[in-house]
């Protein structure tokens, strides 16, 4: 019985010796064992991964990874990378296959263009996968990104009633900004711009028969901006008074005819030449200019026949006087 126990103890000791040498450098036979022979797989590798924010130049976090590079490192880092992307970061570079004890994963801040065509709903998450993160501000709503400047022209009569339809001109301005998806703050402002010309063209007033406007045209307005105020202009039409007989002087103006007219008298031996007078209204003809030399030789003045008539009358009186004297002398001698 003692021999059996001794044999078992000896066998166990031999097995233990073999196990120890397998983990060391020599075997039971005293031969040297290489490192490749002592391990059937590579030992796990410890590496540190630093997640960097390149926009601000700060470190976001670090992870200590224990694995067999390179596959295990990428698989373990995927979850961290996705977590930052959900918060608005954008992966810019990484090299998890490098044989180094410290690796870098670089992120930059994602951005969003906000304008009237890409407006947002205020107080909703900027990053859809981060419901508790930053929200869109009120300035990103559509009505906050557009402005209109209006010109309204009214056409009325003197009593205030409408003479013609209003004319409304409008220039639209659009606001564009760039927002940081991580912070929710604007990082660039492209200002207010317009697709139209930033002015109101001159507006000719419509023609209304029998009326005249106080402005033939509303002047052009230049250098409009998103801060310009609305303009309102009123054009008033005044009635044009028509000419009536009461508006014209009824006193006739006499203008002599240029052609003399013969006036018959009871004395067949003498004719009196006169000018006919024509009454015209309203124009008054300017008097003719007559030189002094013409007065002495004219038979008839252009205005009246008074001179010739007076001369003939004088001659008649003289002839009658001589005749009377002659008859008196003749009768006396007789």
C-alpha positions as a printed Julia matrix, in Angstrom:
334×3 Matrix{Float64}:
   0.0     0.0      0.0
   2.8     2.4      0.82
   4.38    1.65    -2.53
   1.2     2.64    -4.41
   0.94    6.0     -2.6
   4.56    6.75    -3.26
   4.12    6.05    -6.95
   1.12    8.47    -7.23
   2.99   11.25    -5.47
   5.96   10.82    -7.8
   3.68   11.0    -10.88
   2.01   14.18    -9.65
   5.36   15.8     -9.04
   6.46   15.04   -12.54
   3.28   16.63   -14.03
   3.81   19.77   -11.97
   7.37   20.06   -13.15
   6.29   19.81   -16.76
   3.61   22.58   -16.29
   6.11   24.94   -14.7
   8.72   24.55   -17.37
   6.15   25.04   -20.12
   5.44   28.51   -18.77
   9.15   29.24   -18.31
  12.17   28.92   -20.52
  13.15   25.22   -20.34
  11.37   21.94   -20.58
  11.75   18.84   -18.45
  14.66   17.83   -20.57
  16.58   21.04   -19.93
  16.09   22.45   -23.46
  15.47   26.23   -23.94
  11.93   27.12   -25.02
  11.4    30.22   -27.33
   8.67   32.9    -26.71
   6.69   31.71   -29.73
   6.59   28.27   -28.4
   5.39   29.4    -25.01
   2.33   31.42   -26.32
  -0.24   30.35   -28.85
  -1.57   34.02   -29.32
  -0.28   37.6    -28.96
  -0.67   39.31   -25.66
  -3.41   42.08   -25.47
  -2.18   45.66   -26.03
  -3.04   48.69   -23.91
  -3.62   51.97   -25.81
  -5.04   55.39   -24.96
  -7.44   57.09   -27.42
  -7.8    60.86   -27.09
 -10.92   62.51   -28.6
 -10.03   66.04   -29.64
 -12.13   69.09   -30.58
 -10.07   70.76   -33.3
 -12.49   73.71   -33.57
 -11.7    74.85   -30.03
  -8.38   73.02   -29.6
  -9.56   71.15   -26.5
  -9.65   67.49   -25.47
 -13.14   66.05   -25.26
 -12.26   62.82   -23.47
  -9.83   59.88   -23.34
 -10.4    56.13   -23.39
  -8.06   53.36   -22.3
  -8.43   50.43   -24.66
  -7.18   46.9    -23.99
  -7.29   44.8    -27.11
  -5.5    43.3    -30.02
  -4.68   46.08   -32.47
  -5.88   47.19   -34.88
  -9.35   45.63   -35.21
 -10.4    45.66   -31.61
  -9.53   49.35   -31.19
 -11.81   50.46   -34.05
 -14.65   48.32   -32.89
 -14.41   49.67   -29.36
 -14.11   53.33   -30.56
 -17.14   53.23   -32.88
 -19.57   53.82   -30.05
 -17.67   56.84   -28.74
 -17.38   58.37   -32.24
 -21.12   57.97   -32.85
 -21.88   59.61   -29.52
 -19.98   62.77   -30.45
 -21.49   62.9    -33.94
 -24.95   62.8    -32.37
 -24.04   65.96   -30.46
 -23.18   67.91   -33.6
 -19.52   67.0    -34.05
 -18.11   65.87   -37.36
 -15.25   63.33   -37.53
 -12.34   64.97   -39.3
  -9.53   62.42   -38.91
  -8.52   59.23   -37.09
  -5.87   56.53   -37.35
  -6.65   53.68   -35.01
  -4.42   51.28   -36.88
  -1.2    52.99   -35.79
   1.14   50.94   -33.58
   1.28   53.52   -30.81
   0.34   53.6    -27.18
  -1.58   56.92   -27.63
  -3.91   57.6    -30.56
  -5.95   60.65   -31.67
  -9.51   60.93   -32.95
 -10.19   64.48   -34.18
 -13.6    66.16   -34.42
 -14.7    69.55   -35.69
 -17.98   71.34   -35.09
 -20.68   70.65   -37.63
 -22.45   73.69   -39.09
 -25.82   74.49   -40.65
 -26.81   77.18   -43.16
 -29.99   78.96   -42.1
 -31.92   81.17   -44.54
 -35.54   81.58   -45.69
 -35.24   78.44   -47.82
 -33.76   76.5    -44.88
 -35.53   78.0    -41.89
 -35.95   76.14   -38.6
 -38.58   75.58   -35.94
 -37.54   77.39   -32.77
 -37.01   75.35   -29.6
 -36.52   72.07   -31.46
 -33.25   70.04   -31.26
 -30.51   71.1    -33.63
 -29.22   67.52   -33.62
 -32.09   65.1    -34.13
 -30.34   62.3    -32.21
 -29.7    64.51   -29.2
 -33.15   65.48   -27.96
 -31.81   67.01   -24.76
 -29.09   69.01   -26.49
 -29.0    72.52   -27.98
 -32.16   73.95   -29.58
 -32.81   76.24   -32.52
 -33.25   79.89   -31.42
 -36.14   82.16   -32.42
 -33.96   83.97   -34.96
 -34.02   80.91   -37.22
 -37.8    81.05   -37.85
 -38.88   81.94   -41.38
 -40.56   85.22   -40.45
 -37.37   86.33   -38.7
 -35.32   85.72   -41.84
 -37.36   87.85   -44.28
 -38.17   91.55   -44.41
 -40.17   93.52   -46.96
 -40.06   97.25   -47.67
 -43.27   98.53   -49.28
 -44.2   101.61   -51.28
 -47.93  102.37   -51.41
 -49.2   105.09   -53.75
 -52.79  106.34   -53.33
 -54.59  108.25   -56.1
 -57.49  110.38   -54.82
 -59.65  113.34   -55.78
 -59.73  116.53   -53.74
 -62.65  115.2    -51.71
 -60.63  112.13   -50.69
 -62.47  109.63   -52.88
 -60.4   107.16   -54.87
 -59.39  108.31   -58.33
 -57.45  105.2    -59.36
 -56.34  101.89   -57.89
 -53.45  101.98   -55.42
 -50.03  100.96   -56.66
 -47.99   98.77   -54.29
 -44.29   98.14   -54.9
 -42.26   95.77   -52.73
 -38.61   94.82   -52.26
 -37.86   91.63   -50.27
 -34.7    91.12   -48.21
 -33.41   87.71   -47.01
 -31.16   86.98   -44.03
 -28.6    84.14   -44.05
 -26.53   82.89   -41.11
 -24.25   79.94   -40.31
 -24.96   78.13   -37.02
 -22.67   75.92   -34.93
 -24.39   72.57   -34.41
 -22.5    71.93   -31.16
 -23.09   75.25   -29.4
 -26.28   76.34   -31.19
 -24.78   79.8    -31.75
 -24.39   81.74   -35.02
 -20.79   81.81   -36.16
 -21.19   83.78   -39.4
 -23.69   86.37   -40.57
 -24.03   86.87   -44.32
 -26.32   89.85   -43.78
 -29.49   90.91   -45.58
 -29.54   90.58   -49.34
 -32.14   90.95   -52.06
 -32.7    89.24   -55.37
 -34.31   92.44   -56.65
 -32.89   95.86   -57.24
 -32.77   97.76   -53.98
 -34.84  100.72   -55.14
 -38.33  101.81   -56.13
 -38.56  102.98   -59.73
 -40.29  106.25   -60.6
 -44.05  105.75   -60.94
 -45.89  107.85   -63.53
 -49.3   109.01   -62.34
 -52.22  107.71   -64.43
 -54.08  110.06   -66.76
 -57.65  110.9    -65.77
 -59.7   112.92   -68.27
 -60.61  116.34   -66.92
 -58.23  116.17   -63.96
 -54.61  116.99   -63.31
 -52.46  115.35   -60.55
 -50.39  117.35   -58.1
 -47.49  115.01   -58.97
 -47.01  113.93   -62.56
 -44.79  111.1    -61.27
 -43.7   109.77   -57.89
 -39.91  110.04   -57.77
 -37.52  107.08   -57.7
 -36.34  105.95   -54.26
 -32.79  104.58   -54.04
 -30.53  102.83   -51.51
 -33.17  100.69   -49.85
 -32.11   98.32   -47.07
 -33.75   95.86   -44.71
 -33.97   98.7    -42.18
 -35.8   101.06   -44.56
 -39.28  102.16   -43.53
 -42.38  101.62   -45.63
 -43.31  104.57   -47.85
 -46.82  105.92   -48.4
 -47.54  108.62   -51.0
 -50.85  110.26   -51.92
 -51.36  111.85   -55.35
 -54.3   114.28   -55.45
 -56.22  114.97   -58.68
 -57.71  118.43   -59.19
 -60.49  119.07   -61.68
 -59.62  121.23   -64.69
 -62.25  124.03   -65.12
 -63.73  124.28   -68.65
 -63.99  127.67   -70.4
 -67.57  129.06   -70.43
 -69.04  132.39   -71.79
 -69.03  133.71   -68.24
 -65.27  133.16   -68.08
 -64.68  135.32   -71.2
 -65.12  139.14   -71.42
 -68.32  140.04   -73.35
 -67.13  143.55   -74.25
 -66.52  143.5    -78.01
 -63.31  144.76   -79.47
 -63.69  146.69   -82.71
 -61.31  146.03   -85.54
 -61.48  147.98   -88.8
 -61.76  146.09   -92.03
 -58.96  146.75   -94.48
 -61.37  147.13   -97.38
 -63.26  150.47   -97.66
 -67.01  150.32   -98.26
 -68.91  152.88  -100.33
 -71.77  154.51   -98.44
 -74.55  155.86  -100.66
 -76.07  159.27   -99.85
 -78.97  161.37  -101.2
 -76.47  163.46  -103.1
 -75.65  161.42  -106.18
 -72.74  163.66  -107.03
 -70.8   162.87  -103.91
 -70.01  159.55  -102.41
 -68.6   159.06   -98.94
 -66.1   156.29   -98.43
 -66.11  154.67   -95.01
 -64.61  151.58   -93.45
 -66.87  148.97   -91.99
 -66.22  148.14   -88.34
 -66.26  144.47   -87.34
 -66.8   143.48   -83.71
 -64.74  140.49   -82.67
 -64.22  138.9    -79.31
 -62.1   138.24   -77.33
 -58.95  139.27   -79.25
 -58.21  142.96   -79.86
 -56.23  143.79   -82.95
 -53.29  146.09   -82.46
 -53.69  149.54   -84.16
 -51.87  150.08   -87.39
 -48.8   152.29   -87.4
 -49.22  155.28   -89.69
 -46.37  157.64   -90.49
 -46.8   161.41   -90.55
 -46.0   161.61   -94.26
 -48.75  159.14   -95.03
 -51.33  161.28   -93.2
 -50.76  164.22   -95.5
 -51.35  162.31   -98.72
 -53.86  159.65   -97.68
 -57.32  159.94   -99.15
 -58.82  157.84   -96.39
 -57.5   157.02   -92.98
 -57.57  153.29   -92.15
 -59.72  153.81   -89.09
 -62.47  156.18   -90.32
 -63.46  158.26   -93.39
 -63.89  161.39   -91.28
 -60.99  163.38   -92.82
 -62.2   163.09   -96.42
 -65.8   163.76   -95.44
 -64.82  166.9    -93.54
 -62.71  168.13   -96.48
 -65.53  167.66   -98.97
 -67.95  169.44   -96.65
 -65.6   172.41   -96.39
 -65.24  172.63  -100.16
 -69.02  172.51  -100.52
 -69.48  175.36   -98.06
 -66.89  177.49   -99.86
 -68.49  176.84  -103.25
 -71.92  177.71  -101.85
 -70.55  180.92  -100.35
 -68.99  182.0   -103.63
 -72.2   181.16  -105.4
 -74.23  183.29  -103.03
 -71.85  186.22  -103.42
 -71.98  185.9   -107.19
 -75.76  185.86  -107.26
 -75.87  188.88  -104.97
 -73.5   190.91  -107.24
 -75.29  189.73  -110.36
 -78.64  190.81  -109.02
 -77.38  194.14  -107.92
 -75.82  194.98  -111.27
 -78.99  194.04  -112.94
